[in-house]
PDB file of C-alpha atoms in Angstrom:
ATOM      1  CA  UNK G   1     -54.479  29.085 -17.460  1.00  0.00           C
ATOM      2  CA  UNK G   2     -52.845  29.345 -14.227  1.00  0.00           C
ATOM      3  CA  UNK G   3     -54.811  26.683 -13.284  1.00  0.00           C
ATOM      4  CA  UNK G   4     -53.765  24.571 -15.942  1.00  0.00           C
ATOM      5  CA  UNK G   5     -49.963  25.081 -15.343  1.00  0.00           C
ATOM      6  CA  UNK G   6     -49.663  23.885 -12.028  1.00  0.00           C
ATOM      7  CA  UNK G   7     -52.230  20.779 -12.789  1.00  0.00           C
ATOM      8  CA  UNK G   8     -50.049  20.150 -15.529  1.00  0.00           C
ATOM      9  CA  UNK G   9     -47.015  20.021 -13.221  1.00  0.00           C
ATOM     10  CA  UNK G  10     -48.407  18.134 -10.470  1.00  0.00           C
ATOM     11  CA  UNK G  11     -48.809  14.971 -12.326  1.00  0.00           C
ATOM     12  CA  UNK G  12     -45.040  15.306 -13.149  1.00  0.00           C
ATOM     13  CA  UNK G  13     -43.365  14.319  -9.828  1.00  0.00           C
ATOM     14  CA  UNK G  14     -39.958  15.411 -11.896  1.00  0.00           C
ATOM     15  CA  UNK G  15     -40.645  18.787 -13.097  1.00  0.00           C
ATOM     16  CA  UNK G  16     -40.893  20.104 -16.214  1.00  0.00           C
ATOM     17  CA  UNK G  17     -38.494  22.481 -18.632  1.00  0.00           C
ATOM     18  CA  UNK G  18     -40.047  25.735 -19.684  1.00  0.00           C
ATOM     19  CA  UNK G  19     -40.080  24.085 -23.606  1.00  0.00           C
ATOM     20  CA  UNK G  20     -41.986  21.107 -22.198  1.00  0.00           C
ATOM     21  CA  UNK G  21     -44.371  23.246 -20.113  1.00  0.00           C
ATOM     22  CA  UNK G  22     -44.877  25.559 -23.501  1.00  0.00           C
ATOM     23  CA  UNK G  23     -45.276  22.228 -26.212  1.00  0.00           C
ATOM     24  CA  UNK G  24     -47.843  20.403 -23.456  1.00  0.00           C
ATOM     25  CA  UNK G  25     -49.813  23.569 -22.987  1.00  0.00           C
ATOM     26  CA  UNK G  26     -49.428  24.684 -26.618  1.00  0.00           C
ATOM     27  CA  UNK G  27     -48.678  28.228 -25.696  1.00  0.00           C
ATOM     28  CA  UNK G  28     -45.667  30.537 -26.255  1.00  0.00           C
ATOM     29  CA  UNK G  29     -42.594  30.249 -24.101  1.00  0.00           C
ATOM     30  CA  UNK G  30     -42.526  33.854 -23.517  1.00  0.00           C
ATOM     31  CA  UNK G  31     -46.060  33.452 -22.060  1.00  0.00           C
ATOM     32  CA  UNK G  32     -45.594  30.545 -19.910  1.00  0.00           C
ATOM     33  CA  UNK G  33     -42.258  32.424 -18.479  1.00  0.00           C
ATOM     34  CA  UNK G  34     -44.708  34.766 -17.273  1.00  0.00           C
ATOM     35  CA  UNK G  35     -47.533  32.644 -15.954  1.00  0.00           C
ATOM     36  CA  UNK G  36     -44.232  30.697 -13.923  1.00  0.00           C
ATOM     37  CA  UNK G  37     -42.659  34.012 -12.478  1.00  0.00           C
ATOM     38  CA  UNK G  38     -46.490  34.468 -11.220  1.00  0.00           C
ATOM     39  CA  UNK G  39     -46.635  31.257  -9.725  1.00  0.00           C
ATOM     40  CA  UNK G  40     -43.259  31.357  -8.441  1.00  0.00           C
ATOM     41  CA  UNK G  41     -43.479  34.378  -6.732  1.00  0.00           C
ATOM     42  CA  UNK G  42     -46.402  33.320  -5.191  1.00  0.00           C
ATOM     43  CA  UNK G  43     -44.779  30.256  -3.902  1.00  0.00           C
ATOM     44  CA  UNK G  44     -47.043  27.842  -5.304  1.00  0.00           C
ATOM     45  CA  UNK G  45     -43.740  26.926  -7.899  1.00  0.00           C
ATOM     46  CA  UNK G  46     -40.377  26.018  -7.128  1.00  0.00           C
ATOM     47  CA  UNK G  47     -37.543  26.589  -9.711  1.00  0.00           C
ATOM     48  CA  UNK G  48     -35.278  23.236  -9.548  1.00  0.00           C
ATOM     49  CA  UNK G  49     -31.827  22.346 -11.743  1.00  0.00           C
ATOM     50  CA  UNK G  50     -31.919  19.745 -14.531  1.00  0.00           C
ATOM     51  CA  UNK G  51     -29.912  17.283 -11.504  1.00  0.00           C
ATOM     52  CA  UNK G  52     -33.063  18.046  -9.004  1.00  0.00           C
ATOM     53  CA  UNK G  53     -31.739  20.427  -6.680  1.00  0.00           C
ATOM     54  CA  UNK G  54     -33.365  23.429  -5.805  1.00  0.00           C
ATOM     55  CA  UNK G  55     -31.756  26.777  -7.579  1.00  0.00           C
ATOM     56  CA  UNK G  56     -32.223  29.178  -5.306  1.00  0.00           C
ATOM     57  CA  UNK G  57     -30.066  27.417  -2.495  1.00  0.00           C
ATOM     58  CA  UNK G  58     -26.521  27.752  -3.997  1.00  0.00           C
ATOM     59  CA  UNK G  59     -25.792  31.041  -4.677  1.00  0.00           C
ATOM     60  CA  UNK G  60     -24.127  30.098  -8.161  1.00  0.00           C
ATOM     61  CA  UNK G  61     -27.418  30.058 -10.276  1.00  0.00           C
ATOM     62  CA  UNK G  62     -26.026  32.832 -12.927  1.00  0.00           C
ATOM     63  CA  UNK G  63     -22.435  30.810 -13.393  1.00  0.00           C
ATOM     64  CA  UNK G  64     -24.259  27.154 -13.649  1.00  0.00           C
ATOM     65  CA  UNK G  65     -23.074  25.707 -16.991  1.00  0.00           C
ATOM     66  CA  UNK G  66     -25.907  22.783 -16.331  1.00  0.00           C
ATOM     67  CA  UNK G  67     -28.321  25.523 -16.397  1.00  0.00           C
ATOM     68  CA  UNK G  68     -26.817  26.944 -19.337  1.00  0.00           C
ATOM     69  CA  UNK G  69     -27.186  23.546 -20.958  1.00  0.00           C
ATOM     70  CA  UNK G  70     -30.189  22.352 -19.932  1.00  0.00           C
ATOM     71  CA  UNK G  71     -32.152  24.927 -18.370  1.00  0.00           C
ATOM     72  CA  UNK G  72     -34.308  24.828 -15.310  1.00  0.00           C
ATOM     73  CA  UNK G  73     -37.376  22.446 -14.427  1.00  0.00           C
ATOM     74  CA  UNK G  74     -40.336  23.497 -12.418  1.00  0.00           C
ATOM     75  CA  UNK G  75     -42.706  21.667  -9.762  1.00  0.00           C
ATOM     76  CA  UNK G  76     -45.221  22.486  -7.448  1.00  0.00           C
ATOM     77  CA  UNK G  77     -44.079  23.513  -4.449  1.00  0.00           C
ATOM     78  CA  UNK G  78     -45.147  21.506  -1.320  1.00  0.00           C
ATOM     79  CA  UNK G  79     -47.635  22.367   0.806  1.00  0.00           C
ATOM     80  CA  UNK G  80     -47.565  23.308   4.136  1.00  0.00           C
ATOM     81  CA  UNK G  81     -50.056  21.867   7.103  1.00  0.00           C
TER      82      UNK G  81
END
């Protein structure tokens, strides 16, 4: 399933939400949140905000309203050479 998570997000250059990510994969939210905290941790996710910017380079991530709002988006994270 791991597998299928990030394939699913690499043919979506703009992320996806964690509802989008559960409806396409037709799995439980609370499921996918744990498949993407794998996959994040791992670095082979990055978390971005619903304007594209990455949220773990501000520092304000818990007092974002537009998080609040709209939630985060996920992608792949690039690779290194």
């Amino acid at each position: 399933m791991l597998a299928q998570l990030v394939s699913l997000l690499e043919t979506n250059e703009n992320g996806l939400s964690l509802s989008e990510i559960s409806r396409a994969m037709n799995v439980q939210p609370s499921a996918v949140l744990s498949m993407i905290g794998l996959l994040v941790q791992k670095g082979k996710l990055i978390e971005i905000g619903p304007d594209g910017n990455c949220c773990t380079t501000c520092g304000l991530e818990s007092d974002c309203n537009l998080l609040k709002a709209r939630g985060k988006r996920y992608l792949v994270a690039p690779q290194m050479d």
